[in-house]
Amino acid sequence: MTAGAPGRRLVLLRHGQTAWNLELRVQGHHDVEIDDTGHRQAAAAAPLIAAYQPVALWCSDLTRARQTAAYVAKETGLEPTYDERLREYYLGERQGLTHAEYDALAPEEFETFRRGSYDVAPGAESTEQVRARMVEVLTELLASIGPGETAVAVSHGAAGKVGLAALLGWPDSVSDSLRGLGNCGWLVLEEPFSDAPLRLSAYNRKA
């Protein structure tokens, strides 16, 4: 590839709403389905994602992401590739708790968790581990497409934000200032030309 060739684009889409999102319940790797609102969100987002004309669609293997990706697959004709590296944080012993239950159980820990430091949960996956797997899988996804092409990854809120920051080389202090992607919100990373550093061109877009 030459410097004059068009750059690649990566679209990272968060899954649709689940009942657990609505209940403020810690999901992590629990395999929760999207609810009726989540299905409507995914159906509305899919044609807009398809408008980027993606040539590759990769997805977390958790059900909420797979169900969301199915709408994108229908609009694009692409067959999703499921990859566990696109999963949300594993949140250890706190998975399944509502925020109120978590706060009652361990208030100081919950306050740290609520601020985005998920490592504090006992048995949780570390941010370094999430960062490493997200960078690995998203780099592989980008490498699978050619100049001027677009790839879509369907993932999760916290993991997606960590992956974004790592790909752009941001310190934690910058990524912590970002509001998390909403359900079926997406971000867009683009190379201005081939082999150029990725740039954030859109964040938390919604249908």
N, CA and C of each residue as an Amber inpcrd file, in Angstrom:
protein
   621
   0.8410000  -1.1920000   0.0000000   0.0000000   0.0000000   0.0000000
   0.8810000   1.2490000   0.0000000   0.4140000   2.2850000  -0.6650000
   1.1410000   3.5370000  -0.7130000   0.4340000   4.5670000   0.1500000
   1.1780000   5.6450000   0.4640000   0.6200000   6.6870000   1.3230000
  -0.5800000   7.3580000   0.6860000  -0.6810000   7.3150000  -0.6480000
  -1.7860000   7.9640000  -1.3260000  -3.0490000   7.1300000  -1.3830000
  -2.9740000   5.8690000  -0.9830000  -4.1470000   4.9990000  -1.0380000
  -5.1370000   5.3960000   0.0540000  -6.4260000   5.1600000  -0.1980000
  -7.4190000   5.5190000   0.8280000  -7.2520000   4.6830000   2.0910000
  -7.5660000   5.2830000   3.1980000  -7.4440000   4.5980000   4.4790000
  -8.6230000   3.6880000   4.7650000  -8.4670000   2.8910000   5.8060000
  -9.5230000   1.9650000   6.2360000 -10.3750000   2.6190000   7.3220000
 -11.5400000   2.0060000   7.5310000 -12.4660000   2.5150000   8.5420000
 -12.9050000   1.3700000   9.4430000 -13.0000000   1.6580000  10.7510000
 -13.4980000   0.6890000  11.7280000 -14.6980000   1.2940000  12.4470000
 -15.8080000   0.5910000  12.4140000 -17.0160000   1.0000000  13.1340000
 -17.2190000   0.0280000  14.2930000 -17.2890000   0.5600000  15.5070000
 -17.4860000  -0.2650000  16.6980000 -18.8710000   0.0370000  17.2620000
 -19.7340000  -0.9640000  17.2430000 -21.1320000  -0.8310000  17.6490000
 -21.3700000  -1.5540000  18.9620000 -22.0200000  -0.8690000  19.9100000
 -22.4060000  -1.5320000  21.1540000 -23.7380000  -2.2620000  20.9370000
 -23.9270000  -3.3280000  21.6860000 -25.1600000  -4.1120000  21.5880000
 -26.3780000  -3.3130000  22.0490000 -27.5650000  -3.8060000  21.6900000
 -28.8150000  -3.2000000  22.1150000 -29.1060000  -3.4180000  23.5930000
 -30.1080000  -2.7090000  24.0620000 -30.4590000  -2.7480000  25.4870000
 -30.9060000  -4.1360000  25.9310000 -30.5170000  -4.4890000  27.1400000
 -30.9890000  -5.7030000  27.7980000 -31.8030000  -5.3120000  29.0350000
 -32.5600000  -6.2590000  29.5490000 -33.2850000  -6.0090000  30.7960000
 -32.3130000  -5.6770000  31.9210000 -31.1410000  -6.2850000  31.8850000
 -30.1440000  -6.0270000  32.9320000 -29.5990000  -4.6020000  32.8290000
 -29.4430000  -4.0780000  31.6060000 -29.0560000  -2.6740000  31.4690000
 -30.0810000  -1.7800000  32.1640000 -31.3420000  -2.0810000  31.9200000
 -32.4340000  -1.2750000  32.4630000 -32.4790000  -1.3660000  33.9850000
 -32.1420000  -2.5320000  34.5140000 -32.1560000  -2.7530000  35.9650000
 -30.8750000  -2.2920000  36.6450000 -29.9120000  -1.7900000  35.8720000
 -28.5860000  -1.4480000  36.4090000 -27.9770000  -2.6510000  37.1160000
 -27.9820000  -3.7770000  36.4110000 -27.4300000  -5.0150000  36.9430000
 -26.1100000  -5.3110000  36.2330000 -25.0970000  -5.6960000  36.9810000
 -23.7650000  -5.9390000  36.4280000 -23.7950000  -7.1840000  35.5310000
 -23.5000000  -7.0010000  34.2490000 -23.6170000  -8.1040000  33.2960000
 -22.3100000  -8.8780000  33.1120000 -21.2500000  -8.1610000  32.7530000
 -19.9970000  -8.8650000  32.4920000 -20.1730000  -9.9310000  31.4430000
 -19.8040000 -11.1820000  31.7820000 -19.9160000 -12.2900000  30.8360000
 -21.2330000 -13.0490000  30.9480000 -22.1490000 -12.6040000  31.8060000
 -23.4590000 -13.2530000  31.8430000 -24.1090000 -13.1190000  30.4680000
 -24.7040000 -14.1980000  29.9950000 -25.2110000 -14.2370000  28.6230000
 -26.6730000 -13.8060000  28.5840000 -26.8860000 -12.5060000  28.5790000
 -28.2130000 -11.9140000  28.6480000 -28.6790000 -11.5180000  27.2480000
 -29.9470000 -11.7590000  26.9420000 -30.5070000 -11.3830000  25.6400000
 -30.9030000  -9.9100000  25.6250000 -30.9550000  -9.3100000  24.4360000
 -31.5020000  -7.9650000  24.3250000 -33.0150000  -8.0180000  24.5050000
 -33.5730000  -6.9380000  25.0150000 -35.0140000  -6.8930000  25.2460000
 -35.7230000  -6.2790000  24.0300000 -37.0230000  -6.0190000  24.1610000
 -37.7790000  -5.4850000  23.0220000 -37.2160000  -4.1480000  22.5530000
 -36.8390000  -3.3010000  23.5050000 -36.2180000  -2.0270000  23.1340000
 -34.9010000  -2.2620000  22.4180000 -34.1180000  -3.2140000  22.8980000
 -32.8520000  -3.5400000  22.2470000 -33.0310000  -4.0100000  20.8200000
 -34.0690000  -4.8000000  20.5750000 -34.3490000  -5.2360000  19.2040000
 -34.7090000  -4.0400000  18.3220000 -35.5040000  -3.1210000  18.8530000
 -35.8580000  -1.9320000  18.0690000 -34.6230000  -1.0760000  17.7970000
 -33.7710000  -0.9440000  18.7990000 -32.5400000  -0.1720000  18.6090000
 -31.6630000  -0.7870000  17.5210000 -31.5050000  -2.0950000  17.5770000
 -30.6520000  -2.7870000  16.6010000 -31.2290000  -2.6840000  15.1970000
 -32.5450000  -2.8210000  15.0900000 -33.1970000  -2.7240000  13.7800000
 -33.0380000  -1.3270000  13.1920000 -33.0710000  -0.3030000  14.0560000
 -32.9110000   1.0710000  13.5800000 -31.4640000   1.3880000  13.2100000
 -30.5200000   0.8430000  13.9810000 -29.1040000   1.1370000  13.7370000
 -28.5630000   0.4110000  12.5120000 -29.0650000  -0.7810000  12.2510000
 -28.4770000  -1.6300000  11.2130000 -28.4060000  -0.9760000   9.8270000
 -29.4560000  -0.3300000   9.3280000 -29.3390000   0.2960000   8.0020000
 -28.2930000   1.4110000   7.9720000 -28.1180000   2.1020000   9.0910000
 -27.1180000   3.1660000   9.1410000 -25.7070000   2.5920000   9.1610000
 -25.5330000   1.4790000   9.8390000 -24.2430000   0.7890000   9.8060000
 -23.9820000   0.2460000   8.3990000 -25.0160000  -0.2900000   7.7760000
 -24.8710000  -0.8240000   6.4120000 -24.4820000   0.2620000   5.4120000
 -24.8620000   1.5050000   5.6970000 -24.5440000   2.6130000   4.7870000
 -23.0370000   2.8650000   4.6840000 -22.2720000   2.3860000   5.6700000
 -20.8130000   2.4750000   5.5750000 -20.2400000   1.4550000   4.5900000
 -21.0900000   0.5730000   4.0960000 -20.7030000  -0.4780000   3.1360000
 -19.5680000  -1.3610000   3.6790000 -19.7670000  -1.9370000   4.8510000
 -18.7120000  -2.7780000   5.4380000 -18.4930000  -4.0540000   4.6340000
 -17.2680000  -4.5530000   4.7010000 -16.9250000  -5.8070000   4.0320000
 -16.6250000  -6.9070000   5.0390000 -16.6030000  -6.5600000   6.3200000
 -16.3360000  -7.5400000   7.3790000 -17.1680000  -7.1830000   8.5990000
 -17.6960000  -8.2170000   9.2650000 -18.5220000  -8.0450000  10.4600000
 -18.0610000  -9.0550000  11.5040000 -17.4220000  -8.5590000  12.5680000
 -16.9900000  -9.3970000  13.6720000 -17.8000000  -9.0320000  14.9040000
 -17.9430000  -9.9770000  15.8100000 -18.8850000  -9.8030000  16.9050000
 -18.4570000 -10.5790000  18.1390000 -18.6860000 -10.0040000  19.3110000
 -18.5780000 -10.7450000  20.5690000 -19.4700000 -11.9750000  20.4920000
 -19.0450000 -13.0430000  21.1440000 -19.8370000 -14.2740000  21.0980000
 -20.9560000 -14.2970000  22.1360000 -21.1080000 -13.2430000  22.9310000
 -22.2000000 -13.1870000  23.8980000 -23.5200000 -12.8830000  23.1800000
 -24.6150000 -13.4330000  23.7000000 -25.9000000 -13.3950000  22.9980000
 -26.3480000 -11.9850000  22.6690000 -26.1920000 -11.0380000  23.5790000
 -26.6830000  -9.6830000  23.3260000 -25.9810000  -9.0340000  22.1380000
 -24.7130000  -9.3620000  21.9560000 -23.9820000  -8.8500000  20.7970000
 -24.3650000  -9.6120000  19.5330000 -24.5090000 -10.9160000  19.6380000
 -24.8800000 -11.7310000  18.4760000 -26.2490000 -11.3200000  17.9330000
 -27.1950000 -11.0720000  18.8410000 -28.5280000 -10.6660000  18.3940000
 -28.4840000  -9.3100000  17.7030000 -27.6660000  -8.4120000  18.2120000
 -27.5100000  -7.0970000  17.5840000 -26.8530000  -7.2320000  16.2170000
 -25.8120000  -8.0360000  16.1390000 -25.1010000  -8.2370000  14.8730000
 -25.9910000  -8.8730000  13.8160000 -26.9710000  -9.6560000  14.2340000
 -27.8610000 -10.3060000  13.2710000 -28.6050000  -9.2830000  12.4320000
 -28.9500000  -8.1570000  13.0220000 -29.6370000  -7.1040000  12.2570000
 -28.6900000  -6.4790000  11.2350000 -27.4380000  -6.2840000  11.6310000
 -26.4460000  -5.7480000  10.6980000 -26.1870000  -6.7540000   9.5760000
 -26.1160000  -8.0200000   9.9350000 -25.8920000  -9.0670000   8.9310000
 -27.0200000  -9.0750000   7.9030000 -28.2410000  -8.9110000   8.3650000
 -29.3950000  -8.9060000   7.4540000 -29.3230000  -7.7410000   6.4770000
 -28.8800000  -6.5900000   6.9470000 -28.8160000  -5.3960000   6.0960000
 -27.6230000  -5.4090000   5.1450000 -26.5520000  -6.0860000   5.5380000
 -25.3140000  -6.0440000   4.7460000 -25.0680000  -7.3070000   3.9280000
 -25.7280000  -8.4080000   4.3100000 -25.4500000  -9.6850000   3.6650000
 -24.1690000 -10.3330000   4.1470000 -23.5560000  -9.7790000   5.1900000
 -22.3080000 -10.3300000   5.7190000 -22.5850000 -11.4270000   6.7340000
 -21.6990000 -12.3880000   6.8020000 -21.7760000 -13.4470000   7.7970000
 -20.9120000 -13.0410000   8.9900000 -21.4980000 -12.9200000  10.1850000
 -20.6870000 -12.4980000  11.3330000 -19.6240000 -13.5340000  11.7080000
 -18.4860000 -13.0340000  12.1370000 -17.4430000 -13.8530000  12.7430000
 -17.4810000 -13.5850000  14.2410000 -17.7000000 -14.6270000  15.0400000
 -17.8380000 -14.4610000  16.4830000 -16.4840000 -14.6690000  17.1600000
 -16.1450000 -13.7680000  18.0660000 -14.8310000 -13.7970000  18.6910000
 -14.9730000 -13.3950000  20.1590000 -14.5720000 -14.2820000  21.0620000
 -14.7210000 -14.0050000  22.4870000 -13.8360000 -12.8560000  22.9610000
 -12.8380000 -12.4710000  22.1750000 -11.9880000 -11.3500000  22.5680000
 -12.7480000 -10.0250000  22.5490000 -13.8980000  -9.9850000  21.8810000
 -14.7250000  -8.7780000  21.8400000 -15.7280000  -8.7130000  22.9970000
 -15.6380000  -9.6510000  23.9340000 -16.5560000  -9.6490000  25.0770000
 -16.3410000  -8.4470000  25.9910000 -17.3630000  -8.2300000  26.8250000
 -17.2640000  -7.2410000  27.8960000 -16.2530000  -7.7240000  28.9380000
 -15.8760000  -6.8400000  29.8400000 -15.0770000  -7.2280000  31.0120000
 -15.7220000  -8.4300000  31.6950000 -14.8960000  -9.3520000  32.1610000
 -15.3690000 -10.3440000  33.1220000 -15.2980000  -9.6800000  34.4890000
 -16.4190000  -9.6590000  35.2210000 -16.5130000  -8.8670000  36.4410000
 -16.6190000  -9.7020000  37.7110000 -16.1310000 -10.9190000  37.6180000
 -15.9210000 -11.7300000  38.7990000 -17.1390000 -11.9220000  39.6760000
 -16.9340000 -11.7610000  40.9670000 -17.9700000 -12.0440000  41.9580000
 -19.1250000 -11.0500000  41.9410000 -18.9650000  -9.9290000  41.2430000
 -20.0140000  -8.9040000  41.2540000 -20.9980000  -9.0560000  40.0940000
 -20.7380000  -9.9780000  39.1930000 -21.6720000 -10.2070000  38.0910000
 -23.0210000 -10.6750000  38.6440000 -24.0890000 -10.0940000  38.1330000
 -25.4300000 -10.4580000  38.5590000 -26.0200000  -9.5470000  39.6060000
 -25.1840000  -8.7440000  40.2770000 -25.6820000  -7.8160000  41.2930000
 -26.2500000  -6.5640000  40.6450000 -27.3280000  -6.0250000  41.1990000
 -27.7490000  -4.6830000  40.8100000 -26.7850000  -3.6840000  41.4440000
 -26.7910000  -2.4660000  40.9200000 -25.9330000  -1.4430000  41.5200000
 -26.3020000  -1.2120000  42.9740000 -27.5980000  -1.2510000  43.2860000
 -28.0200000  -1.0540000  44.6810000 -27.5090000  -2.1780000  45.5740000
 -27.5630000  -3.4080000  45.0840000 -27.0640000  -4.5470000  45.8480000
 -25.5510000  -4.4490000  46.0450000 -24.8590000  -4.0530000  44.9950000
 -23.4070000  -3.8970000  45.0640000 -23.0490000  -2.8190000  46.0880000
 -23.7510000  -1.6950000  46.0330000 -23.4870000  -0.5940000  46.9550000
 -23.7160000  -1.0120000  48.4010000 -24.7720000  -1.7930000  48.6200000
 -25.0600000  -2.2500000  49.9820000 -24.0110000  -3.2390000  50.4840000
 -23.4950000  -4.0620000  49.5770000 -22.5250000  -5.0870000  49.9400000
 -21.1470000  -4.5140000  50.2250000 -20.7100000  -3.5830000  49.3700000
 -19.3460000  -3.0410000  49.4770000 -19.3430000  -1.6040000  48.9630000
 -19.7920000  -0.6630000  49.7630000 -19.9910000   0.7100000  49.2790000
 -18.7350000   1.3960000  48.7580000 -17.6080000   1.2480000  49.4310000
 -16.3890000   1.9070000  48.9480000 -15.9280000   1.2990000  47.6310000
 -15.9860000  -0.0210000  47.5530000 -15.6160000  -0.6950000  46.3160000
 -16.5530000  -0.2950000  45.1840000 -17.8480000  -0.2460000  45.4790000
 -18.8160000   0.1240000  44.4440000 -18.5730000   1.5300000  43.9300000
 -18.2160000   2.4520000  44.8040000 -17.9510000   3.8270000  44.3620000
 -16.7920000   3.8550000  43.3710000 -15.7720000   3.0680000  43.6380000
 -14.6400000   2.9770000  42.7060000 -15.0860000   2.3380000  41.3890000
 -15.8760000   1.2720000  41.4880000 -16.4080000   0.5870000  40.3060000
 -17.2600000   1.5420000  39.4800000 -18.1280000   2.2870000  40.1470000
 -19.0470000   3.2000000  39.4660000 -18.2970000   4.2640000  38.6790000
 -17.1070000   4.5890000  39.1170000 -16.2920000   5.5910000  38.4290000
 -15.5050000   5.0050000  37.2620000 -15.6680000   3.7020000  37.0260000
 -15.0550000   3.0870000  35.8550000 -13.8250000   2.2570000  36.1200000
 -13.4620000   2.0630000  37.3840000 -12.3060000   1.2200000  37.7240000
 -12.8170000  -0.1850000  38.0370000 -13.0400000  -0.9650000  36.9890000
 -13.7000000  -2.2610000  37.1480000 -12.8000000  -3.3280000  37.7550000
 -11.5010000  -3.0850000  37.7490000 -10.5530000  -4.0440000  38.3150000
 -10.8080000  -4.3020000  39.7970000 -11.4880000  -3.3770000  40.4430000
 -11.6890000  -3.4830000  41.8890000 -12.6000000  -4.6470000  42.2640000
 -13.4400000  -5.1250000  41.3390000 -14.3510000  -6.2320000  41.6350000
 -13.5480000  -7.5070000  41.8730000 -13.7990000  -8.2310000  42.9470000
 -13.0380000  -9.4610000  43.2340000 -13.1640000 -10.4790000  42.0990000
 -12.0110000 -10.9460000  41.6420000 -11.9960000 -11.9300000  40.5670000
 -12.1900000 -11.3610000  39.1830000 -12.2600000 -10.0350000  39.0600000
 -12.5130000  -9.4070000  37.7590000 -11.2980000  -9.4730000  36.8480000
 -11.5640000  -9.4200000  35.5680000 -10.5210000  -9.2840000  34.5550000
  -9.9070000  -7.8900000  34.6950000  -8.6120000  -7.7860000  34.5530000
  -7.9580000  -6.4870000  34.6850000  -8.1240000  -5.6700000  33.4080000
  -8.0140000  -4.3650000  33.5750000  -8.0730000  -3.4750000  32.4090000
  -6.9620000  -3.8090000  31.4230000  -5.7950000  -4.1670000  31.9410000
  -4.6840000  -4.5270000  31.0540000  -5.0400000  -5.7380000  30.1940000
  -5.7210000  -6.7080000  30.7840000  -6.1320000  -7.8870000  30.0190000
  -7.1650000  -7.5360000  28.9630000  -8.1300000  -6.7030000  29.3320000
  -9.1520000  -6.2910000  28.3720000  -8.5190000  -5.4820000  27.2390000
  -7.6390000  -4.5660000  27.6150000  -6.9530000  -3.7420000  26.6170000
  -6.1890000  -4.6180000  25.6320000  -5.4670000  -5.5980000  26.1440000
  -4.6440000  -6.4480000  25.2820000  -5.4950000  -7.2350000  24.2900000
  -6.5850000  -7.8260000  24.7660000  -7.3890000  -8.6420000  23.8500000
  -8.1720000  -7.7790000  22.8500000  -8.6240000  -6.5960000  23.2900000
  -9.3480000  -5.7210000  22.3670000  -8.4240000  -5.1850000  21.2740000
  -7.2360000  -4.7680000  21.6610000  -6.2780000  -4.2870000  20.6520000
  -5.9280000  -5.4080000  19.6820000  -5.7220000  -6.5990000  20.2090000
  -5.3650000  -7.7390000  19.3600000  -6.4520000  -8.0210000  18.3310000
  -7.7000000  -8.1230000  18.7820000  -8.7610000  -8.5000000  17.8610000
  -9.0950000  -7.3750000  16.8870000  -9.0970000  -6.1280000  17.3450000
  -9.4250000  -5.0230000  16.4470000  -8.3120000  -4.7780000  15.4280000
  -7.0690000  -5.0020000  15.8360000  -5.9520000  -4.8950000  14.8850000
  -6.0580000  -5.9820000  13.8240000  -6.4140000  -7.1940000  14.2430000
  -6.6090000  -8.2810000  13.2680000  -7.7590000  -7.9720000  12.3250000
  -8.8310000  -7.4120000  12.8540000  -9.9750000  -7.0690000  12.0100000
  -9.5790000  -6.0350000  10.9660000  -8.8830000  -5.0030000  11.3840000
  -8.4330000  -3.9930000  10.4210000  -7.4940000  -4.5840000   9.3770000
  -6.6280000  -5.4820000   9.8050000  -5.6820000  -6.0990000   8.8700000
  -6.3760000  -6.9830000   7.8420000  -7.6060000  -7.3880000   8.1390000
  -8.3310000  -8.2810000   7.2340000  -8.9840000  -7.5480000   6.0700000
  -8.9980000  -6.2060000   6.1050000  -9.6310000  -5.4440000   5.0380000
  -8.5890000  -4.6320000   4.2830000  -8.9750000  -4.1690000   3.0980000
  -8.0530000  -3.4560000   2.2410000  -8.2420000  -1.9480000   2.2770000
  -7.4220000  -1.2080000   1.5250000  -7.5270000   0.2530000   1.4730000
  -8.9360000   0.6900000   1.0710000  -9.4540000   1.6730000   1.7860000
 -10.7600000   2.2120000   1.4740000 -11.9300000   1.3830000   1.9720000
 -11.6640000   0.2450000   2.6270000 -12.7450000  -0.6250000   3.0820000
 -13.0990000  -0.3700000   4.5480000 -14.2810000  -0.8640000   4.9220000
 -14.8060000  -0.6710000   6.2710000 -15.0730000  -2.0100000   6.9410000
 -14.7450000  -2.0960000   8.2170000 -15.0550000  -3.2670000   9.0310000
 -15.9190000  -2.8290000  10.2050000 -16.8070000  -3.7230000  10.6490000
 -17.6730000  -3.4640000  11.7920000 -17.3830000  -4.4900000  12.8780000
 -17.2760000  -4.0150000  14.1150000 -17.1630000  -4.8920000  15.2790000
 -18.3330000  -4.5860000  16.2080000 -19.0310000  -5.6180000  16.6490000
 -20.1160000  -5.4540000  17.6140000 -19.5910000  -5.9390000  18.9650000
 -19.5750000  -5.0300000  19.9310000 -18.9520000  -5.3420000  21.2120000
 -19.7850000  -4.7730000  22.3520000 -19.1230000  -4.2680000  23.3810000
 -19.7680000  -3.8680000  24.6330000 -19.2420000  -2.5140000  25.0820000
 -19.9360000  -1.9170000  26.0450000 -19.6320000  -0.5490000  26.4290000
 -18.2620000  -0.3160000  27.0190000 -17.9610000  -0.9680000  28.1280000
 -16.6870000  -0.7250000  28.8060000 -15.5090000  -1.2520000  27.9920000
 -15.6360000  -2.4500000  27.4520000 -14.5540000  -3.0180000  26.6370000
 -14.3090000  -2.1790000  25.3930000 -15.3880000  -1.6720000  24.7970000
 -15.2460000  -0.8410000  23.6090000 -14.4920000   0.4390000  23.8880000
 -14.7610000   1.0510000  25.0320000 -14.0670000   2.2950000  25.3780000
 -12.5850000   2.0430000  25.6370000 -12.2790000   0.9310000  26.2750000
 -10.8840000   0.5630000  26.5090000 -10.1680000   0.3120000  25.1800000
 -10.8400000  -0.4020000  24.2670000 -10.2480000  -0.6730000  22.9630000
  -9.9960000   0.5920000  22.1710000 -10.9540000   1.5100000  22.1940000
 -10.7950000   2.7880000  21.5000000  -9.5720000   3.5320000  22.0160000
  -9.4790000   3.6910000  23.3330000  -8.3720000   4.4410000  23.9170000
  -7.0280000   3.8100000  23.5760000  -6.9740000   2.4800000  23.6330000
  -5.7130000   1.7930000  23.3560000  -5.2900000   1.9610000  21.9000000
  -6.2390000   1.8480000  20.9830000  -5.9100000   1.9960000  19.5600000
  -5.4060000   3.4020000  19.2380000  -5.9150000   4.3920000  19.9760000
  -5.5060000   5.7700000  19.7330000  -4.3220000   6.1970000  20.5940000
  -3.8770000   5.3140000  21.4960000  -2.7480000   5.6370000  22.3440000
  -3.0610000   6.6440000  23.4340000  -4.3250000   6.6900000  23.8450000
  -4.7270000   7.6290000  24.8900000  -4.3640000   7.1100000  26.2750000
  -3.9880000   7.9970000  27.1780000  -3.8110000   7.5810000  28.5820000
  -5.1810000   7.3840000  29.2300000  -5.1930000   6.6860000  30.3440000
  -6.4510000   6.4160000  31.0380000  -7.1800000   7.7010000  31.4140000
  -6.4380000   8.7580000  31.7240000  -7.0700000  10.0080000  32.1460000
  -7.9440000  10.6020000  31.0390000  -7.5690000  10.3600000  29.7840000
  -8.3650000  10.8620000  28.6620000  -9.5670000   9.9690000  28.4280000
  -9.3500000   8.6650000  28.3980000 -10.4670000   7.7530000  28.1360000
 -11.5050000   7.8050000  29.2530000 -11.0680000   8.0670000  30.4850000
 -11.9970000   8.1590000  31.6070000 -12.9500000   9.3400000  31.4700000
 -12.5540000  10.3220000  30.6590000 -13.4070000  11.4990000  30.4920000
 -14.5260000  11.2660000  29.4770000 -14.4740000  10.1360000  28.7690000
 -15.4990000   9.8260000  27.7830000 -16.7080000   9.1740000  28.4360000
 -17.8740000   9.6080000  28.0530000 -19.0780000   8.8960000  28.4570000
 -19.1350000   7.5890000  27.6730000 -19.5900000   6.5240000  28.2950000
 -19.6580000   5.2390000  27.6060000 -20.6580000   5.2620000  26.4540000
 -20.4430000   4.3980000  25.4820000 -21.3900000   4.2840000  24.3720000
 -22.7600000   3.8650000  24.9070000 -23.8100000   4.4860000  24.3970000
 -25.1610000   4.0490000  24.7190000 -25.4860000   2.7530000  23.9960000
 -26.5830000   2.1230000  24.3800000 -27.0010000   0.8990000  23.6930000
 -27.2660000   1.1820000  22.2200000 -26.6160000   0.4150000  21.3710000
 -26.6390000   0.5810000  19.9110000 -26.0710000   1.9250000  19.4710000
 -25.2190000   2.5160000  20.3200000 -24.4090000   3.6350000  19.8790000
 -23.1510000   3.1020000  19.2270000 -22.5640000   3.8850000  18.3510000
 -21.3430000   3.4130000  17.6870000 -20.3240000   4.5370000  17.5570000
 -19.0790000   4.1210000  17.3720000 -17.9820000   5.0400000  17.1200000
 -17.3290000   4.6680000  15.7990000 -16.6440000   5.6400000  15.2150000
 -15.9840000   5.4320000  13.9250000 -14.5260000   5.8740000  14.0300000
 -13.6340000   4.9800000  13.6740000 -12.2100000   5.2660000  13.5740000
 -11.7960000   5.1800000  12.1120000 -11.0240000   6.1600000  11.6570000
 -10.6340000   6.1850000  10.2420000  -9.1550000   6.5140000  10.0910000
  -8.5530000   5.9110000   9.0850000  -7.2260000   6.3260000   8.6300000
  -7.4180000   7.3980000   7.5620000  -6.7930000   8.5690000   7.6760000
  -6.9360000   9.5820000   6.6210000  -6.3720000   9.1100000   5.2820000
  -5.3950000   8.2370000   5.3340000  -4.8590000   7.5470000   4.1600000
  -4.2250000   6.2590000   4.6530000  -3.8780000   5.3590000   3.7660000
  -3.4240000   4.0410000   4.1910000  -2.1740000   4.1260000   5.0690000
  -2.1760000   3.2940000   6.1220000  -1.0680000   3.2010000   7.0640000
  -0.8860000   4.4350000   7.9420000  -1.7920000   5.3860000   7.8590000
  -1.7460000   6.5500000   8.7530000  -2.3490000   6.1570000  10.1000000
  -2.0140000   6.8720000  11.1710000  -2.6280000   6.5760000  12.4630000
  -4.1410000   6.7630000  12.4090000  -4.8420000   5.9200000  13.1500000
  -6.2910000   6.0350000  13.2220000  -6.6890000   7.3380000  13.9010000
  -7.8310000   7.8800000  13.4550000  -8.3780000   9.0740000  14.0640000
  -9.8540000   8.8210000  14.3850000 -10.3030000   9.3710000  15.4880000
 -11.7100000   9.2550000  15.8770000 -12.5170000  10.2690000  15.1020000
 -13.4490000   9.7920000  14.2720000 -14.2550000  10.7190000  13.4740000
 -15.6940000  10.8180000  13.9490000 -16.1330000   9.8890000  14.7990000
 -17.4810000   9.9640000  15.3530000 -17.5380000   9.1380000  16.6300000
 -18.3510000   9.5930000  17.5830000 -18.4700000   8.8790000  18.8540000
 -19.9110000   8.9360000  19.3440000 -20.4140000   7.7730000  19.7370000
 -21.7650000   7.6160000  20.2930000 -22.8430000   8.0800000  19.3240000
 -22.6630000   7.7590000  18.0550000 -23.7290000   8.0120000  17.0910000
 -24.8860000   7.0590000  17.3550000 -26.0960000   7.5320000  17.0600000
 -27.2730000   6.6940000  17.3000000 -28.2640000   6.8710000  16.1610000
 -29.1130000   5.8720000  16.0150000 -30.1510000   5.9450000  15.0020000
 -31.1780000   6.9960000  15.4020000
